[in-house]
Amino acid sequence: MIFKTTYTDKKVSLEMNHLLGKRYSFFQKVKRKGVGSSRFIVKNVSVGLLEFVHPKPYISYVNIEIRPKGIIVFFNKKYQTWAWCIPFYHLTIFKSKHSSIHAQGHSLTIGSHNSSPLHFLKKILEAKAKYEKEN
C-alpha cells in the first residue's frame, strides 16, 4: 500500500502500524544498530511507481525503514512524501548488477553513492527471516 505522508494523518499512522507494526523504540533501534537506511538512488521503477519519483533526467532518492512486520520505502517528489508499506510476506529482494525490491506487483531498483546497498539489505533479510521464524 502506498500512503501520502506529507502531513501527519492519524488514520494513515494507525493503518501503517496495523500493517507493519509500531516503530521500534530508541533502545530497540540501538540494539539493532539502526533501522533506517541512508538514502538510495533510484535506478529504475515499475510503471505503478512512476508517479512517485522525479522524471528521468533528475535523480530520485528513497529511504527505507525496517518495522517489526515489514519495511517502509519513503519517496520524495517535489514537496510531497509517499510511503510504500511492504509486509515481509510480500517482500522479495534480488541482487544482480543492482539491488531491486519487488512487492505487490511493483519493483524498485536502487543503488548508492559510496557503496552498494547490500549492507542494509542484509539487515532487511535478517529481519524478514526472524519474522518468518516467529510466525
XYZ file of N, CA and C in Angstrom:
405
model
N 0.841 -1.170 0.000
C 0.000 0.000 0.000
C 0.888 1.235 0.000
N 0.436 2.238 -0.698
C 1.178 3.492 -0.767
C 0.332 4.581 -0.127
N 0.941 5.281 0.834
C 0.252 6.338 1.564
C 0.954 7.666 1.332
N 0.167 8.727 1.302
C 0.747 10.065 1.257
C 1.023 10.482 2.700
N 2.298 10.747 2.997
C 2.696 11.050 4.371
C 3.312 12.438 4.488
N 2.956 13.331 3.587
C 3.493 14.686 3.633
C 3.132 15.349 4.954
N 1.896 15.190 5.360
C 1.423 15.726 6.633
C 0.996 14.557 7.513
N 1.135 14.709 8.815
C 0.769 13.650 9.740
C -0.740 13.448 9.732
N -1.133 12.227 9.499
C -2.544 11.856 9.498
C -2.693 10.643 10.411
N -3.512 10.784 11.431
C -3.664 9.725 12.432
C -4.171 8.421 11.806
N -5.096 8.523 10.845
C -5.632 7.322 10.206
C -4.543 6.575 9.442
N -3.700 7.310 8.734
C -2.609 6.692 7.981
C -1.616 6.049 8.935
N -1.277 6.742 10.016
C -0.344 6.186 11.007
C -0.886 4.902 11.619
N -2.169 4.883 11.953
C -2.782 3.677 12.515
C -2.778 2.534 11.507
N -3.065 2.836 10.256
C -3.069 1.805 9.213
C -1.665 1.239 8.998
N -0.654 2.113 8.996
C 0.731 1.660 8.845
C 1.153 0.810 10.043
N 0.767 1.225 11.252
C 1.086 0.455 12.454
C 0.409 -0.909 12.437
N -0.835 -0.954 11.966
C -1.564 -2.212 11.880
C -0.909 -3.150 10.862
N -0.491 -2.597 9.739
C 0.070 -3.393 8.656
C 1.495 -3.870 8.956
N 2.341 -2.992 9.526
C 3.766 -3.290 9.678
C 4.255 -3.337 11.118
N 3.404 -3.050 12.068
C 3.829 -2.991 13.456
C 4.281 -1.583 13.814
N 4.334 -1.304 15.115
C 4.749 0.028 15.571
C 6.241 0.222 15.365
N 6.642 1.482 15.307
C 8.064 1.815 15.181
C 8.833 1.225 16.353
N 10.101 0.928 16.111
C 10.964 0.460 17.189
C 11.257 1.599 18.152
N 11.407 1.274 19.429
C 11.768 2.280 20.425
C 13.238 2.652 20.253
N 13.653 3.685 20.948
C 15.035 4.140 20.865
C 16.011 3.023 21.235
N 15.721 2.307 22.317
C 16.620 1.247 22.770
C 16.641 0.066 21.802
N 15.497 -0.232 21.191
C 15.462 -1.293 20.190
C 16.271 -0.896 18.949
N 16.211 0.376 18.580
C 16.993 0.862 17.439
C 18.484 0.744 17.716
N 18.895 1.090 18.932
C 20.307 0.976 19.300
C 20.735 -0.489 19.308
N 19.900 -1.354 19.853
C 20.211 -2.781 19.913
C 20.359 -3.372 18.509
N 19.529 -2.921 17.580
C 19.577 -3.419 16.206
C 20.615 -2.695 15.348
N 21.294 -1.722 15.935
C 22.295 -0.906 15.229
C 21.661 -0.142 14.069
N 20.489 0.399 14.339
C 19.794 1.221 13.362
C 18.746 0.456 12.594
N 17.659 1.147 12.268
C 16.586 0.531 11.485
C 16.251 1.373 10.261
N 16.974 2.456 10.059
C 16.742 3.327 8.911
C 17.961 3.335 8.009
N 17.718 3.482 6.730
C 18.817 3.466 5.764
C 19.292 4.877 5.465
N 20.459 4.959 4.864
C 20.855 6.215 4.242
C 20.060 6.302 2.940
N 20.166 7.382 2.245
C 19.350 7.483 1.040
C 19.972 6.693 -0.104
N 19.103 6.058 -0.869
C 19.498 5.273 -2.026
C 19.050 5.999 -3.288
N 19.827 5.850 -4.335
C 19.469 6.416 -5.636
C 18.519 5.448 -6.328
N 17.454 5.980 -6.898
C 16.506 5.167 -7.652
C 17.052 4.998 -9.068
N 17.343 3.772 -9.437
C 17.854 3.471 -10.775
C 16.717 3.213 -11.762
N 15.693 2.503 -11.279
C 14.580 2.150 -12.151
C 13.372 1.821 -11.289
N 12.175 2.108 -11.795
C 10.938 1.771 -11.095
C 9.954 1.155 -12.069
N 9.012 0.415 -11.533
C 7.950 -0.137 -12.364
C 6.959 0.973 -12.704
N 6.087 0.685 -13.624
C 5.131 1.683 -14.107
C 4.243 2.208 -12.981
N 3.861 1.362 -12.043
C 2.980 1.764 -10.955
C 3.601 2.757 -9.984
N 4.931 2.825 -9.950
C 5.616 3.740 -9.031
C 6.139 5.002 -9.722
N 5.919 5.138 -11.013
C 6.456 6.285 -11.755
C 5.957 7.630 -11.232
N 4.731 7.679 -10.752
C 4.179 8.950 -10.290
C 4.796 9.434 -8.980
N 5.582 8.583 -8.311
C 6.170 8.947 -7.028
C 7.638 9.336 -7.113
N 8.227 9.260 -8.289
C 9.630 9.641 -8.467
C 9.734 10.759 -9.499
N 10.874 11.446 -9.488
C 11.105 12.525 -10.445
C 11.276 11.958 -11.851
N 10.978 12.762 -12.879
C 11.190 12.297 -14.254
C 12.657 11.937 -14.500
N 12.935 11.229 -15.553
C 14.218 10.594 -15.807
C 15.461 11.495 -15.729
N 15.502 12.707 -16.245
C 16.792 13.415 -16.169
C 17.203 13.809 -14.748
N 16.279 13.764 -13.794
C 16.577 14.135 -12.414
C 16.849 12.899 -11.574
N 17.592 13.083 -10.517
C 17.903 11.973 -9.619
C 16.830 11.899 -8.537
N 16.321 10.711 -8.301
C 15.357 10.477 -7.231
C 16.019 9.630 -6.150
N 15.602 9.865 -4.919
C 16.153 9.135 -3.783
C 15.030 8.488 -2.990
N 15.367 7.402 -2.285
C 14.444 6.759 -1.355
C 15.187 6.444 -0.063
N 14.427 6.351 1.013
C 14.924 5.878 2.298
C 14.071 4.697 2.699
N 14.663 3.790 3.466
C 13.948 2.591 3.888
C 13.995 2.497 5.402
N 12.852 2.164 5.993
C 12.760 1.954 7.436
C 12.276 0.539 7.688
N 12.930 -0.145 8.618
C 12.529 -1.502 8.995
C 11.539 -1.410 10.152
N 10.450 -2.144 10.044
C 9.463 -2.259 11.110
C 9.373 -3.719 11.524
N 8.685 -4.056 12.613
C 8.613 -5.459 13.063
C 8.003 -6.428 12.050
N 7.054 -5.978 11.234
C 6.393 -6.883 10.296
C 6.647 -6.529 8.840
N 7.568 -5.598 8.551
C 7.826 -5.230 7.167
C 8.730 -4.016 7.061
N 8.714 -3.401 5.879
C 9.537 -2.215 5.649
C 8.675 -1.104 5.048
N 9.174 0.113 5.170
C 8.544 1.265 4.529
C 9.593 1.910 3.639
N 9.252 2.117 2.379
C 10.116 2.817 1.434
C 9.536 4.220 1.259
N 10.326 5.228 1.613
C 9.873 6.612 1.538
C 10.370 7.264 0.252
N 9.433 7.832 -0.522
C 9.742 8.577 -1.735
C 9.490 10.059 -1.477
N 10.306 10.916 -2.058
C 10.061 12.355 -2.023
C 9.990 12.850 -3.456
N 8.927 13.566 -3.762
C 8.789 14.177 -5.073
C 8.264 15.586 -4.865
N 9.065 16.550 -5.269
C 8.774 17.960 -5.046
C 8.571 18.193 -3.554
N 7.403 18.571 -3.140
C 7.144 18.851 -1.724
C 6.275 17.792 -1.074
N 6.187 16.635 -1.695
C 5.332 15.580 -1.168
C 6.166 14.363 -0.772
N 5.711 13.671 0.255
C 6.359 12.450 0.717
C 5.354 11.303 0.632
N 5.824 10.189 0.115
C 4.995 8.998 -0.039
C 5.661 7.837 0.673
N 4.866 6.945 1.239
C 5.378 5.778 1.948
C 4.790 4.515 1.317
N 5.671 3.656 0.819
C 5.276 2.368 0.254
C 5.472 1.330 1.352
N 4.392 0.833 1.915
C 4.436 -0.132 3.023
C 4.441 -1.545 2.454
N 5.477 -2.295 2.820
C 5.637 -3.648 2.289
C 5.740 -4.633 3.452
N 4.708 -5.449 3.675
C 4.827 -6.505 4.686
C 5.865 -7.536 4.235
N 6.503 -8.199 5.189
C 7.551 -9.166 4.854
C 7.039 -10.291 3.961
N 5.775 -10.693 4.116
C 5.274 -11.800 3.301
C 5.083 -11.410 1.839
N 5.156 -10.108 1.496
C 5.090 -9.658 0.106
C 6.475 -9.362 -0.461
N 7.466 -9.218 0.395
C 8.770 -8.687 0.011
C 9.671 -9.728 -0.638
N 10.277 -9.333 -1.778
C 11.303 -10.125 -2.435
C 12.424 -9.175 -2.829
N 13.661 -9.561 -2.536
C 14.820 -8.735 -2.870
C 15.723 -9.525 -3.799
N 16.134 -8.894 -4.914
C 17.034 -9.512 -5.870
C 18.332 -8.722 -5.929
N 19.427 -9.414 -6.073
C 20.728 -8.776 -6.218
C 21.351 -9.272 -7.513
N 21.503 -8.369 -8.470
C 22.224 -8.677 -9.699
C 23.210 -7.531 -9.896
N 23.162 -6.870 -11.020
C 24.032 -5.709 -11.201
C 23.659 -4.612 -10.204
N 22.366 -4.444 -9.983
C 21.847 -3.517 -8.981
C 20.893 -4.298 -8.085
N 20.638 -3.778 -6.915
C 19.692 -4.415 -5.998
C 18.287 -3.953 -6.340
N 17.333 -4.845 -6.218
C 15.956 -4.457 -6.509
C 15.008 -5.061 -5.481
N 13.967 -4.290 -5.199
C 12.931 -4.673 -4.250
C 11.650 -4.896 -5.043
N 11.026 -6.046 -4.834
C 9.790 -6.380 -5.532
C 8.719 -6.710 -4.505
N 7.528 -6.147 -4.702
C 6.402 -6.450 -3.829
C 5.132 -5.885 -4.441
N 4.039 -6.565 -4.226
C 2.709 -6.087 -4.584
C 2.609 -5.658 -6.051
N 3.320 -6.327 -6.931
C 3.269 -6.015 -8.355
C 4.132 -4.839 -8.768
N 4.918 -4.276 -7.868
C 5.799 -3.152 -8.170
C 7.244 -3.584 -7.989
N 8.145 -2.853 -8.633
C 9.567 -3.113 -8.425
C 10.321 -1.798 -8.361
N 11.426 -1.822 -7.636
C 12.254 -0.641 -7.426
C 13.704 -1.085 -7.441
N 14.487 -0.535 -8.358
C 15.910 -0.848 -8.436
C 16.667 0.306 -7.815
N 17.585 -0.018 -6.875
C 18.283 1.023 -6.128
C 19.790 0.854 -6.208
N 20.476 1.962 -5.980
C 21.929 1.991 -5.899
C 22.315 2.983 -4.822
N 23.613 3.184 -4.636
C 24.086 4.085 -3.599
C 25.300 4.841 -4.110
N 25.564 6.022 -3.528
C 26.722 6.815 -3.936
C 28.035 6.132 -3.582
N 28.220 5.800 -2.316
C 29.513 5.342 -1.838
C 29.692 3.839 -1.884
N 28.686 3.068 -1.681
C 28.818 1.614 -1.710
C 27.495 1.006 -2.141
N 27.496 -0.277 -2.296
C 26.245 -0.940 -2.666
C 25.309 -0.956 -1.461
N 24.023 -1.006 -1.690
C 23.067 -1.046 -0.579
C 22.990 -2.412 0.078
N 23.958 -3.269 -0.233
C 23.924 -4.644 0.235
C 23.904 -4.764 1.753
N 24.650 -3.918 2.451
C 24.721 -3.989 3.919
C 23.338 -3.803 4.544
N 22.615 -2.783 4.109
C 21.289 -2.548 4.684
C 20.291 -3.608 4.226
N 20.422 -4.074 2.999
C 19.517 -5.114 2.517
C 19.709 -6.419 3.300
N 20.922 -6.672 3.765
C 21.154 -7.839 4.624
C 20.396 -7.697 5.940
N 20.356 -6.475 6.479
C 19.576 -6.230 7.707
C 18.098 -6.526 7.465
N 17.603 -6.106 6.311
C 16.198 -6.353 5.978
C 15.943 -7.854 5.888
N 16.824 -8.573 5.206
C 16.642 -10.019 5.058
C 16.726 -10.741 6.390
N 17.597 -10.282 7.296
C 17.678 -10.871 8.633
C 16.390 -10.629 9.417
N 15.845 -9.407 9.309
C 14.582 -9.095 9.986
C 13.444 -9.928 9.408
N 13.452 -10.123 8.093
C 12.423 -10.940 7.450
C 12.525 -12.390 7.918
N 13.737 -12.917 7.982
C 13.934 -14.307 8.433
C 13.475 -14.471 9.882
N 13.798 -13.503 10.727
C 13.376 -13.557 12.138
C 11.859 -13.518 12.236
N 11.207 -12.668 11.434
C 9.746 -12.566 11.437
C 9.122 -13.883 10.988
N 9.652 -14.476 9.921
C 9.096 -15.730 9.406
C 9.309 -16.883 10.386
N 10.417 -16.838 11.110
C 10.693 -17.880 12.103
C 9.700 -17.802 13.256
N 9.349 -16.580 13.663
C 8.428 -16.383 14.781
C 6.977 -16.660 14.393
N 6.637 -16.488 13.135
C 5.230 -16.668 12.703
C 5.049 -17.891 11.873
